[in-house]
JSON list of C-alpha atoms in Angstrom, two decimals:
[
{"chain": "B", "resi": 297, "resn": "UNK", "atom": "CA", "xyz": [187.34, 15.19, -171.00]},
{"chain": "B", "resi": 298, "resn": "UNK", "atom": "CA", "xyz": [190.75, 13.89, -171.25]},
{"chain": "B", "resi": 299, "resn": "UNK", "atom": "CA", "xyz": [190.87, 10.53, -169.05]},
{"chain": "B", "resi": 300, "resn": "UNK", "atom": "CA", "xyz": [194.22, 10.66, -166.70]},
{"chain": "B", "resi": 301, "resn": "UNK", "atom": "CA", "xyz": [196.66, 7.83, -167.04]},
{"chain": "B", "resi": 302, "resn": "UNK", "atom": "CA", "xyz": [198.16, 8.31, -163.76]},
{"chain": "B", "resi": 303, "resn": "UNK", "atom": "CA", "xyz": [196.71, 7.74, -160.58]},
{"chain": "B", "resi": 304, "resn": "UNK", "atom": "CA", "xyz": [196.78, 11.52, -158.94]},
{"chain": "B", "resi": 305, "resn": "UNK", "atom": "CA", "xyz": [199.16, 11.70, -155.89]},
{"chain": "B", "resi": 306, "resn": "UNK", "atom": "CA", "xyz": [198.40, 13.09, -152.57]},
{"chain": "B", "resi": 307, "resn": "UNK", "atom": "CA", "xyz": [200.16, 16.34, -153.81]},
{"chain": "B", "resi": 308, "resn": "UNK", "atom": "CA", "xyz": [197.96, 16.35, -156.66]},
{"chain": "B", "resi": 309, "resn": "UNK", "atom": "CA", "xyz": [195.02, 16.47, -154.76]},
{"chain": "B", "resi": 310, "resn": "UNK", "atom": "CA", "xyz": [196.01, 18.66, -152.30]},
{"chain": "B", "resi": 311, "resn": "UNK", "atom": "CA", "xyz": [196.67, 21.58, -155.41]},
{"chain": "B", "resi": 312, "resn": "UNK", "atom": "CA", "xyz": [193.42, 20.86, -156.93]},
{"chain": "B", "resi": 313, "resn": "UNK", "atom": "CA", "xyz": [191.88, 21.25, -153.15]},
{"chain": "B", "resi": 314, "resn": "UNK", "atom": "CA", "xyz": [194.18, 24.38, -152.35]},
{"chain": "B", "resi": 315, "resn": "UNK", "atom": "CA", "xyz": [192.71, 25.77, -156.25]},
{"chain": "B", "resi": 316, "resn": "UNK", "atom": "CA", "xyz": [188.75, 24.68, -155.67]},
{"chain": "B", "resi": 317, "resn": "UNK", "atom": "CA", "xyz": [189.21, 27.13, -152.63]},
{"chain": "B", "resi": 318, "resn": "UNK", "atom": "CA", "xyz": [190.71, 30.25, -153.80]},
{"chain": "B", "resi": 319, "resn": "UNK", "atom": "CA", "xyz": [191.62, 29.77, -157.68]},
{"chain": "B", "resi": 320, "resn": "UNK", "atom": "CA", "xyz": [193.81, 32.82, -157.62]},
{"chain": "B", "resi": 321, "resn": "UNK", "atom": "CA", "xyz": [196.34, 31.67, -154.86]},
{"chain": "B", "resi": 322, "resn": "UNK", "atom": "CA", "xyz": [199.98, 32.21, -155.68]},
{"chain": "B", "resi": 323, "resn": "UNK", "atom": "CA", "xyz": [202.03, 29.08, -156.79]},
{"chain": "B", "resi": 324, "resn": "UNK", "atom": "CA", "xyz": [204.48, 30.50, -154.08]},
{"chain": "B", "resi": 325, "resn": "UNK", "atom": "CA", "xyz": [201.85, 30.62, -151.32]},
{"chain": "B", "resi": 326, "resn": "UNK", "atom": "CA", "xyz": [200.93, 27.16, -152.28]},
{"chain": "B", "resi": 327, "resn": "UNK", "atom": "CA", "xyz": [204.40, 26.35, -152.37]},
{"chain": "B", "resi": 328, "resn": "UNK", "atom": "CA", "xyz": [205.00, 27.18, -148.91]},
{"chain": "B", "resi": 329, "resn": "UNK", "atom": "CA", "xyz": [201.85, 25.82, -147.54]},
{"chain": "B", "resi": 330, "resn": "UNK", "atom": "CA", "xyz": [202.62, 22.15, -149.05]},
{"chain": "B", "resi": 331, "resn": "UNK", "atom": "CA", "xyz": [206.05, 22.80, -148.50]},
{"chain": "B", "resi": 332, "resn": "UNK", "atom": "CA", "xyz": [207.52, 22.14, -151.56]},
{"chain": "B", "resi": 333, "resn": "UNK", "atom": "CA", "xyz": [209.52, 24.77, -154.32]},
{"chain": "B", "resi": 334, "resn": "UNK", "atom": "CA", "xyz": [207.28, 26.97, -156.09]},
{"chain": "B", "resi": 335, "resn": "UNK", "atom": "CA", "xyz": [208.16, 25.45, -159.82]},
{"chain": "B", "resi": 336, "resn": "UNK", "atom": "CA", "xyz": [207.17, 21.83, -158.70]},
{"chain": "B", "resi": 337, "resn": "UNK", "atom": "CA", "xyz": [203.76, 23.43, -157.84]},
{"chain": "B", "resi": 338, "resn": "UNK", "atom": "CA", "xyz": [203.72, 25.39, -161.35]},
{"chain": "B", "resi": 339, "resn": "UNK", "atom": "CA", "xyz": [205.13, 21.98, -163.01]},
{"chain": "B", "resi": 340, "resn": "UNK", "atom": "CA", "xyz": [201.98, 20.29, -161.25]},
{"chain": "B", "resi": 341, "resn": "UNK", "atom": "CA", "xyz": [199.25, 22.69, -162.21]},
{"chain": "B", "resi": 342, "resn": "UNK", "atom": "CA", "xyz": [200.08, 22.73, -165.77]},
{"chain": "B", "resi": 343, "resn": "UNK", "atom": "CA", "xyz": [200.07, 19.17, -165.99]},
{"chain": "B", "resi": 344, "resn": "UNK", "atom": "CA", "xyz": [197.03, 18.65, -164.27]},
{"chain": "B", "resi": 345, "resn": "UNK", "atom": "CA", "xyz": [195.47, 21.39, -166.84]},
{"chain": "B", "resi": 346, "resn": "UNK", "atom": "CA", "xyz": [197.17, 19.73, -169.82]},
{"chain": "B", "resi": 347, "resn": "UNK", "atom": "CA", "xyz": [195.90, 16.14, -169.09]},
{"chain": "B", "resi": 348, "resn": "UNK", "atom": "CA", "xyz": [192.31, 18.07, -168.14]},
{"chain": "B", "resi": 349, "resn": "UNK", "atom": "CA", "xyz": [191.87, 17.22, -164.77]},
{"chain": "B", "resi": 350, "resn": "UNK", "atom": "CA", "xyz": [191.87, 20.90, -163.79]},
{"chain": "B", "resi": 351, "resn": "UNK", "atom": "CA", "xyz": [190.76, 23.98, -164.92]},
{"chain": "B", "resi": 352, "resn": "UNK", "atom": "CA", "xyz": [191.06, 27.07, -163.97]},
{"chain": "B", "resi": 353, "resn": "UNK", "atom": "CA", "xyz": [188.82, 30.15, -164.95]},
{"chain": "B", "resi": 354, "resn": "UNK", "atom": "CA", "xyz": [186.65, 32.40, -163.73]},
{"chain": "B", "resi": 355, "resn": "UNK", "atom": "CA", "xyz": [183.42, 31.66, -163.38]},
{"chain": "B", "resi": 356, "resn": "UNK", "atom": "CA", "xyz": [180.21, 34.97, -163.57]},
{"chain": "B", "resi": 357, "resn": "UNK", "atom": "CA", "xyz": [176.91, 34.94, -162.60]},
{"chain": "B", "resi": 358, "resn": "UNK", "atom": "CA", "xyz": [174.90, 34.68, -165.76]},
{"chain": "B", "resi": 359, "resn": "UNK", "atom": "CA", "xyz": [171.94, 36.68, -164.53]},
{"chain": "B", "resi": 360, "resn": "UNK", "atom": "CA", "xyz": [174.26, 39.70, -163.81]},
{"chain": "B", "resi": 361, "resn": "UNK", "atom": "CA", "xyz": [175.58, 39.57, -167.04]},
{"chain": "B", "resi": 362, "resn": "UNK", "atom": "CA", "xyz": [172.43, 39.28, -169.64]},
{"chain": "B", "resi": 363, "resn": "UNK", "atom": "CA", "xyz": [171.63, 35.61, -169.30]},
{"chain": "B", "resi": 364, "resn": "UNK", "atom": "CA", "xyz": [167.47, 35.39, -167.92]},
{"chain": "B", "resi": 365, "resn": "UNK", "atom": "CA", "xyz": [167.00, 31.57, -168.65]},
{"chain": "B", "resi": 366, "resn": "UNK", "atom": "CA", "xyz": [169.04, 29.15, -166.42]},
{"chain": "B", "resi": 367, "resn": "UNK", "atom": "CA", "xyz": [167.55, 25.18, -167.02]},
{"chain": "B", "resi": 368, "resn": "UNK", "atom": "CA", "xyz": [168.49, 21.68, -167.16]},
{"chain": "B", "resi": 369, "resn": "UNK", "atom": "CA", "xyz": [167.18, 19.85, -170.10]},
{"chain": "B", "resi": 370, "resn": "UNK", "atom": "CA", "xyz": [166.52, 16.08, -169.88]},
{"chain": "B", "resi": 371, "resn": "UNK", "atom": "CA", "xyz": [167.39, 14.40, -173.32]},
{"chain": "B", "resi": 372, "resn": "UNK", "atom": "CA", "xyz": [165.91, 10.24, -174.48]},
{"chain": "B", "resi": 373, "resn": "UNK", "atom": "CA", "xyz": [168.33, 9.69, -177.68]},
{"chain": "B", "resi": 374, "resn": "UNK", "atom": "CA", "xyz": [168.05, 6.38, -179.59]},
{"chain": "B", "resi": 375, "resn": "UNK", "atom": "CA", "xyz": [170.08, 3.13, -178.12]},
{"chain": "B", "resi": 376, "resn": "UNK", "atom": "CA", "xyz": [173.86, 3.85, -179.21]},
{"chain": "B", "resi": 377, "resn": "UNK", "atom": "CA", "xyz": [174.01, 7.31, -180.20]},
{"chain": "B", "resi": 378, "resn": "UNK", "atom": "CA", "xyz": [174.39, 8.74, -176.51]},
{"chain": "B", "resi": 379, "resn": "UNK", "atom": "CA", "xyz": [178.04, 9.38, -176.81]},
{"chain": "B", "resi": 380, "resn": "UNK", "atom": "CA", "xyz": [177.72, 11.39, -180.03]},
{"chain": "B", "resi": 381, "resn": "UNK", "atom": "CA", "xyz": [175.24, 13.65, -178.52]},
{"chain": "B", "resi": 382, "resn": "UNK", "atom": "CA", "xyz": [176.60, 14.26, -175.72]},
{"chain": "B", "resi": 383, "resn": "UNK", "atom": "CA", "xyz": [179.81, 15.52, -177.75]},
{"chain": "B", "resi": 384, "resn": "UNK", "atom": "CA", "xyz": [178.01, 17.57, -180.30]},
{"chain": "B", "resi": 385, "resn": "UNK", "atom": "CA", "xyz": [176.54, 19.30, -177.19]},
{"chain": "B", "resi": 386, "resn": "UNK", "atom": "CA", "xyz": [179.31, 19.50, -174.80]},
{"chain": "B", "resi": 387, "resn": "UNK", "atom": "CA", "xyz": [180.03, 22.37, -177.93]},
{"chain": "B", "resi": 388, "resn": "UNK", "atom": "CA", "xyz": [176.97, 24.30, -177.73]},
{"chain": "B", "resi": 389, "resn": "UNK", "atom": "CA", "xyz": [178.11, 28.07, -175.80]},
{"chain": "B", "resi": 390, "resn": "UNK", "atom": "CA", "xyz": [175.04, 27.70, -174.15]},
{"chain": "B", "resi": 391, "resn": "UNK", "atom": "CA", "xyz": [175.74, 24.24, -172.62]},
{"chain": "B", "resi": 392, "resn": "UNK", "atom": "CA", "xyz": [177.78, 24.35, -168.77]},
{"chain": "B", "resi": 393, "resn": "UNK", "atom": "CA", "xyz": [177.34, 21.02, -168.13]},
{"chain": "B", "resi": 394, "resn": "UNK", "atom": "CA", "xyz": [176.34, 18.04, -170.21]},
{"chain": "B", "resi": 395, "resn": "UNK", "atom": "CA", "xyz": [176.18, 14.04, -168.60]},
{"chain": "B", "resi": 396, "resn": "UNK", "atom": "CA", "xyz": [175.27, 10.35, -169.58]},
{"chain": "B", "resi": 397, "resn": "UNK", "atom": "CA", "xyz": [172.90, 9.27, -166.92]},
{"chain": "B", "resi": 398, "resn": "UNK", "atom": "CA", "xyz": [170.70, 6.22, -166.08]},
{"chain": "B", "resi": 399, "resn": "UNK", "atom": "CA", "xyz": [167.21, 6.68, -165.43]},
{"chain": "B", "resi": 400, "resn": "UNK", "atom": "CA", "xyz": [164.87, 8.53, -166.99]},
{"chain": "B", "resi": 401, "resn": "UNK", "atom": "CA", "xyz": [166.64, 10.39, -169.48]},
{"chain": "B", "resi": 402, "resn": "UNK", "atom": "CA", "xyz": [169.98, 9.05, -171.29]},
{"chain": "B", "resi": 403, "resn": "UNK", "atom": "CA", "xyz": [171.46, 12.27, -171.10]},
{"chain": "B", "resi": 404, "resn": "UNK", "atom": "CA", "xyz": [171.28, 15.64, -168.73]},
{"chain": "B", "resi": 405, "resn": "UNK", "atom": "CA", "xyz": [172.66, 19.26, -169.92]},
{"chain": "B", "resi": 406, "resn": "UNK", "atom": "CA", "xyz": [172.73, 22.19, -168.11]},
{"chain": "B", "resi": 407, "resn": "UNK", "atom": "CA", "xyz": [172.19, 25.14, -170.48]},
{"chain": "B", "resi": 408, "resn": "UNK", "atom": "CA", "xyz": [172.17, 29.08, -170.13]},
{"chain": "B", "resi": 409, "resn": "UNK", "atom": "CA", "xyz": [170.23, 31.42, -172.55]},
{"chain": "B", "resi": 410, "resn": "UNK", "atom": "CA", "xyz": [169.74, 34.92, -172.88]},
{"chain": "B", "resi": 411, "resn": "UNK", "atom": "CA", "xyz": [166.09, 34.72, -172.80]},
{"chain": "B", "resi": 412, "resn": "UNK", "atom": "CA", "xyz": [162.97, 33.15, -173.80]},
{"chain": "B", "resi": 413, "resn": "UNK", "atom": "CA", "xyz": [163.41, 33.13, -177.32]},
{"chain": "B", "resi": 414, "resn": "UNK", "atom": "CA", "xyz": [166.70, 31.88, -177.34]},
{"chain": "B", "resi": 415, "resn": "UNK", "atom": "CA", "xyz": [166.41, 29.14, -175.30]},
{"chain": "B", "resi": 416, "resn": "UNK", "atom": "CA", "xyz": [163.38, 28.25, -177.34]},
{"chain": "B", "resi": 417, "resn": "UNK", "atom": "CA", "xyz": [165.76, 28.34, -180.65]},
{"chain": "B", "resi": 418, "resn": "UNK", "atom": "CA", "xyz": [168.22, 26.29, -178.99]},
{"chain": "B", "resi": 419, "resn": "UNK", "atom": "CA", "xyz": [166.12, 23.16, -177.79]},
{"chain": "B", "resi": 420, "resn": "UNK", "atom": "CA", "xyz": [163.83, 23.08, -180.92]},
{"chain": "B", "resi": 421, "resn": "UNK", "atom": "CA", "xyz": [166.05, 24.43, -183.98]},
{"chain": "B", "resi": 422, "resn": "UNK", "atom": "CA", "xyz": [169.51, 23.04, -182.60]},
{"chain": "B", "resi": 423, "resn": "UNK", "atom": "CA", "xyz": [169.04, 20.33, -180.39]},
{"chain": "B", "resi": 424, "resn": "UNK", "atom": "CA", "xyz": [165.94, 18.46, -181.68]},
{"chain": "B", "resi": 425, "resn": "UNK", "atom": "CA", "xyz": [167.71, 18.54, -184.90]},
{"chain": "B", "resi": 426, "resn": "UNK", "atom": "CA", "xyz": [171.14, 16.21, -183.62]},
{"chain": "B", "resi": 427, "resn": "UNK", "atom": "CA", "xyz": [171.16, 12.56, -184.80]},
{"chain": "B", "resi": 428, "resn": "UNK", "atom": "CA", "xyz": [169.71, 10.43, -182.02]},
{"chain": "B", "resi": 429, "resn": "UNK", "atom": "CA", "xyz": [167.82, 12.70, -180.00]},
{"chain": "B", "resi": 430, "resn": "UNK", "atom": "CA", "xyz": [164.44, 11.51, -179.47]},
{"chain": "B", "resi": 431, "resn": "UNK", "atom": "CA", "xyz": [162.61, 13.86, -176.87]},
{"chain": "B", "resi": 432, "resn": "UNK", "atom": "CA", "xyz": [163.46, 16.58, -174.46]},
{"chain": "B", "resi": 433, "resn": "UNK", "atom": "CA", "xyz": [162.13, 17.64, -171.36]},
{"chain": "B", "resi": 434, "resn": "UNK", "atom": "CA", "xyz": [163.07, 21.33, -169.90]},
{"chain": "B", "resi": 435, "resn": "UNK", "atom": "CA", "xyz": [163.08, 21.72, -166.44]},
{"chain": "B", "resi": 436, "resn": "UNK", "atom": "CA", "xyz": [163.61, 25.89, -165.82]},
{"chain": "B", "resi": 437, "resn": "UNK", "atom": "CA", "xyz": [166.00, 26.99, -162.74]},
{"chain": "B", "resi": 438, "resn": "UNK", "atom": "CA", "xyz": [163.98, 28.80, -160.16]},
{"chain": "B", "resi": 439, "resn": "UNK", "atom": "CA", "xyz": [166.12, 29.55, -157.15]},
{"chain": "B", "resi": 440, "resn": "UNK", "atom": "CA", "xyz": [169.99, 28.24, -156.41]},
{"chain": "B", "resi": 441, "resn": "UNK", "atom": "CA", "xyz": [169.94, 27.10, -153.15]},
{"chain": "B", "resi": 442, "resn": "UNK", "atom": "CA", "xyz": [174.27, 26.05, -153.42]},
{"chain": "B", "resi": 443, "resn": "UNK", "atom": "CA", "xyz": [176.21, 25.39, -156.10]},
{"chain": "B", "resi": 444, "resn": "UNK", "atom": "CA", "xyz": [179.40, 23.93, -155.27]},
{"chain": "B", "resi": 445, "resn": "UNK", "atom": "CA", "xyz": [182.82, 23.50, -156.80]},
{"chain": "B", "resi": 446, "resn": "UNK", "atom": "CA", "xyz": [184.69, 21.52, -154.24]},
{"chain": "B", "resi": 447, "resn": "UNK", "atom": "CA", "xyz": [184.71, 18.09, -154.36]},
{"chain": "B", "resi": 448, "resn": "UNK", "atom": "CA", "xyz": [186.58, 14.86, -154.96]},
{"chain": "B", "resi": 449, "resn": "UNK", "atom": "CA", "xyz": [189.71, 15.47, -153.15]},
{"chain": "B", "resi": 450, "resn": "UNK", "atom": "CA", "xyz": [189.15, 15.87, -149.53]},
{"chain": "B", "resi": 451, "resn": "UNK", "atom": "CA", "xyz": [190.46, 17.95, -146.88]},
{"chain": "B", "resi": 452, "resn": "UNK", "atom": "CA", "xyz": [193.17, 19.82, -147.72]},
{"chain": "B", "resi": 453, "resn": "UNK", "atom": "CA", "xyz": [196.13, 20.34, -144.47]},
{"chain": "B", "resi": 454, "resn": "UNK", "atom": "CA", "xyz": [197.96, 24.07, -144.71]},
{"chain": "B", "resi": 455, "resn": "UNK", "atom": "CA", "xyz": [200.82, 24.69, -143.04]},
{"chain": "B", "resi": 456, "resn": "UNK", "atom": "CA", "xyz": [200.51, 27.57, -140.42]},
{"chain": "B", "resi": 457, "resn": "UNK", "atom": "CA", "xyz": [203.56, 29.56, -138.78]},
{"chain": "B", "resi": 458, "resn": "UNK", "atom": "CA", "xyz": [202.07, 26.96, -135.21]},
{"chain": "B", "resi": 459, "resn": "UNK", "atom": "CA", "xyz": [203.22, 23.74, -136.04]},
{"chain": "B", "resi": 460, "resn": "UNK", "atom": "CA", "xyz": [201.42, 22.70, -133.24]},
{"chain": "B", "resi": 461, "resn": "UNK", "atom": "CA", "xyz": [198.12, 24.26, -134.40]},
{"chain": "B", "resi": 462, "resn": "UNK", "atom": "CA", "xyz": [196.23, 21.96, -136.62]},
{"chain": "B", "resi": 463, "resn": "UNK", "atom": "CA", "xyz": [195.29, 23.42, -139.92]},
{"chain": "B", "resi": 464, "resn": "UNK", "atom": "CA", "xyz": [192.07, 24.93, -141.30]},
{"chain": "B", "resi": 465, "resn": "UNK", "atom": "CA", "xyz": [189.81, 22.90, -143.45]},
{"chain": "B", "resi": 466, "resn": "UNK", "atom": "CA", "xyz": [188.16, 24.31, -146.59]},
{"chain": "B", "resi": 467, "resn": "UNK", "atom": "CA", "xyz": [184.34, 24.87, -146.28]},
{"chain": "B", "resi": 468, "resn": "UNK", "atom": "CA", "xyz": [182.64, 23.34, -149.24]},
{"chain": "B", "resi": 469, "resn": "UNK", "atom": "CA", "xyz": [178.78, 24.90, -149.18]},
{"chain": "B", "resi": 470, "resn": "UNK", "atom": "CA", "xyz": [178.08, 27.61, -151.54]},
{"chain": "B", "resi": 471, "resn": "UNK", "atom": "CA", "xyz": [174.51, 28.41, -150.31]},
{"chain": "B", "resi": 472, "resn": "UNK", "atom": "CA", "xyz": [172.64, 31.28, -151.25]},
{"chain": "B", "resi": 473, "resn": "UNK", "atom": "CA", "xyz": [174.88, 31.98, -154.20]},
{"chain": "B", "resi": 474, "resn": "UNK", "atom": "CA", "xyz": [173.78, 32.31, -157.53]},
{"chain": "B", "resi": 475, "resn": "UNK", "atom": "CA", "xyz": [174.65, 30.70, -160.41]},
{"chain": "B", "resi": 476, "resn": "UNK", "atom": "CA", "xyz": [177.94, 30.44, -161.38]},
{"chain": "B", "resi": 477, "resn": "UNK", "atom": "CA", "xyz": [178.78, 33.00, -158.82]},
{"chain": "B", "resi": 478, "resn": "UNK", "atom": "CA", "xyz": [183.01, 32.67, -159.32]},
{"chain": "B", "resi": 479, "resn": "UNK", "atom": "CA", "xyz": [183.18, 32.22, -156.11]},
{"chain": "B", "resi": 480, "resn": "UNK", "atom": "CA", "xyz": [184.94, 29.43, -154.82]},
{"chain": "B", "resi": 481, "resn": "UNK", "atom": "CA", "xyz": [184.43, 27.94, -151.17]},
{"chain": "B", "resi": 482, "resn": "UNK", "atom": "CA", "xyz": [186.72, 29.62, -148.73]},
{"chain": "B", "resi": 483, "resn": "UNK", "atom": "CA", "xyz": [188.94, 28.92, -146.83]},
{"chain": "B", "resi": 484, "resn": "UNK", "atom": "CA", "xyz": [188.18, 29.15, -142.94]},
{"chain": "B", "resi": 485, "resn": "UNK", "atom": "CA", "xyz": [190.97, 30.27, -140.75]},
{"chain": "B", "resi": 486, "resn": "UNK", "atom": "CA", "xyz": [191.86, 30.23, -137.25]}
]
């Protein structure tokens, strides 16, 4: 991930807020809401997306379309070569979500596979074969109890045609969805 060289501004944050809640809003309902021209909030988005602090797509539920095995695999690699794993599989398809940690394991990934024997081809024919890695542990997905995409930026203010009614805040719990549902947290309203 691209680190950001400028601080974000409360604008900024706001966008990414207004996007974490419905990623499909209109730069011109945005616009309005933060009350600024609709090209500023274009201008912003793409920026934001270019220095990748945001992205936008659309996110399915793996188990709906052909993907049975949903796990988080818990990597030990040799002193130094964490880095280097991590990027060789941050490009796996398979892998959603890939981490440094402390503790236990150097290194966390989150990985989707088709089925059984896929996932087995993936953690002993792919990764046990990257430089560093020294063990794996598998830890298979059982239920989804929320999976969230809303954090980091706070409340987010939206104008409303009452100036004197105080605007809605975005809900940020995703329980009972499944994985990678595509559905962002929405937005409650008055």
């Amino acid at each position: 991930m691209a680190q950001q060289d400028n601080p974000l501004d409360d604008t900024d944050r706001r966008i990414i807020a207004i996007l974490q809640a419905d990623g499909r809003r209109p730069y011109s309902q945005m616009a309005e809401d933060l009350g600024i021209p609709a090209s500023s909030v274009r201008y912003r988005v793409q920026r934001l997306e270019e220095n990748g602090i945001l992205q936008i797509v659309g996110i399915a539920n793996p188990l709906t379309i052909g993907f049975d095995r949903f796990a988080m695999i818990g990597l030990k690699v040799r002193p130094g070569t964490a880095r280097e794993v991590c990027r060789q599989l941050g490009e796996y398809p398979e892998t959603s979500y890939v981490i440094m940690t402390t503790g236990q394991y150097d290194i966390m990934a989150e990985v989707i596979c088709r089925d059984t024997q896929h996932f087995t081809d993936l953690v002993n024919e792919r990764m046990h074969h990257i430089d560093g890695v020294i063990a794996t542990e598998s830890f298979f997905v059982l239920e989804v109890h929320k999976l969230a995409y809303g954090w980091g930026v706070g409340e987010v203010e939206s104008r409303t045609s009452d100036p004197a009614q105080p605007a809605a805040a975005p809900e940020h719990s995703a329980a009972g969805r499944g994985p990678g549902s595509g559905t962002r947290p929405q937005t409650k309203s008055k």
